[in-house]
């Protein structure tokens, strides 16, 4: 079982001012919760503001993306070096980046290598589309995707993996707990193949896709699901805090 982790992916939402307020509200709402690593991932322009709001708390800040090269003529991009001191995590290979910016597993692998060099924990996202699932190819797609995305990462690295089926993101149609468990177990087995069983069991594997206060327990009560990657519900401090609390109840109490 990996460490319990709940991550808020704010996507392209909130101004800098709103981001600071939201981070403070979340910080206050989860101040009584122990044992769950909470990571907030605002847009780049708000990373500094959110980092300021979370100073002195156990909450961490993550970026939503990052370029794989050190520096250079890459208009509009942000490097690992620029994020140093501001973030501890970076989301890589989110399906929206794969879909809208043609990011491939090979690129995700390069980004993950750069993130680790910078000392960040990559949060590597994989997920099948609806048609891939309907064609019975979900397992094959996920296995190939995670193995390629992890290729090039050295043994002993710390990373997080998120299973986010494309059809469940922002649709209100979450996977069932058992669908998510099956895929997260498969991901753990793939990590064991790429590295070893010890790495597989200590890696945090999260489910993402229409997670909210009402269904969080269904996921985090599953053996191979260590937490959640939350989109829409992470923009509401109370809803997000409720997911964090549920994760603490299900996973922290069960591991002591
Ligand atoms: P929703 O929680 O809005 O479905 O988004 C999930 C997601 O993409 C998190 O990265």
mmCIF file of N, CA and C in Angstrom, residues 7-10 22 26 40 211 230-237 239-240 243:
data_model
loop_
_atom_site.group_PDB
_atom_site.id
_atom_site.type_symbol
_atom_site.label_atom_id
_atom_site.label_comp_id
_atom_site.label_asym_id
_atom_site.label_seq_id
_atom_site.Cartn_x
_atom_site.Cartn_y
_atom_site.Cartn_z
ATOM 1 N N UNK A 7 -4.831 14.745 -4.424
ATOM 2 C CA UNK A 7 -4.296 15.838 -5.224
ATOM 3 C C UNK A 7 -5.436 16.621 -5.870
ATOM 4 N N UNK A 8 -5.357 17.933 -5.775
ATOM 5 C CA UNK A 8 -6.330 18.798 -6.449
ATOM 6 C C UNK A 8 -5.712 19.346 -7.720
ATOM 7 N N UNK A 9 -6.302 19.002 -8.849
ATOM 8 C CA UNK A 9 -5.862 19.544 -10.145
ATOM 9 C C UNK A 9 -6.861 20.633 -10.534
ATOM 10 N N UNK A 10 -6.428 21.866 -10.361
ATOM 11 C CA UNK A 10 -7.349 22.989 -10.593
ATOM 12 C C UNK A 10 -7.527 23.290 -12.076
ATOM 13 N N UNK A 22 -8.497 30.133 -2.232
ATOM 14 C CA UNK A 22 -8.882 28.716 -2.239
ATOM 15 C C UNK A 22 -7.869 27.867 -1.480
ATOM 16 N N UNK A 26 -8.662 25.670 1.829
ATOM 17 C CA UNK A 26 -8.396 24.226 1.906
ATOM 18 C C UNK A 26 -7.472 23.936 3.087
ATOM 19 N N UNK A 40 -1.797 20.549 -3.920
ATOM 20 C CA UNK A 40 -2.643 21.432 -4.737
ATOM 21 C C UNK A 40 -1.882 21.835 -5.993
ATOM 22 N N UNK A 211 -14.427 12.230 -9.138
ATOM 23 C CA UNK A 211 -14.420 11.920 -7.696
ATOM 24 C C UNK A 211 -15.017 13.101 -6.940
ATOM 25 N N UNK A 230 -8.228 14.802 -8.045
ATOM 26 C CA UNK A 230 -9.552 15.414 -8.092
ATOM 27 C C UNK A 230 -9.534 16.668 -8.956
ATOM 28 N N UNK A 231 -10.445 16.771 -9.900
ATOM 29 C CA UNK A 231 -10.558 17.966 -10.736
ATOM 30 C C UNK A 231 -11.610 18.904 -10.165
ATOM 31 N N UNK A 232 -12.819 18.837 -10.711
ATOM 32 C CA UNK A 232 -13.905 19.770 -10.364
ATOM 33 C C UNK A 232 -14.097 19.977 -8.868
ATOM 34 N N UNK A 233 -14.155 18.886 -8.113
ATOM 35 C CA UNK A 233 -14.444 19.007 -6.677
ATOM 36 C C UNK A 233 -13.289 19.634 -5.894
ATOM 37 N N UNK A 234 -12.109 19.779 -6.532
ATOM 38 C CA UNK A 234 -10.993 20.399 -5.802
ATOM 39 C C UNK A 234 -11.089 21.921 -5.822
ATOM 40 N N UNK A 235 -12.063 22.447 -6.579
ATOM 41 C CA UNK A 235 -12.262 23.906 -6.637
ATOM 42 C C UNK A 235 -13.193 24.380 -5.524
ATOM 43 N N UNK A 236 -13.702 23.444 -4.738
ATOM 44 C CA UNK A 236 -14.580 23.774 -3.617
ATOM 45 C C UNK A 236 -13.910 23.239 -2.351
ATOM 46 N N UNK A 237 -13.506 24.170 -1.478
ATOM 47 C CA UNK A 237 -12.701 23.775 -0.309
ATOM 48 C C UNK A 237 -13.388 22.706 0.522
ATOM 49 N N UNK A 239 -15.792 20.501 -0.336
ATOM 50 C CA UNK A 239 -15.881 19.204 -1.023
ATOM 51 C C UNK A 239 -14.522 18.507 -1.037
ATOM 52 N N UNK A 240 -13.484 19.293 -1.331
ATOM 53 C CA UNK A 240 -12.143 18.708 -1.397
ATOM 54 C C UNK A 240 -11.720 18.191 -0.017
ATOM 55 N N UNK A 243 -13.178 14.891 0.785
ATOM 56 C CA UNK A 243 -12.486 13.767 0.130
ATOM 57 C C UNK A 243 -11.210 13.416 0.903
#
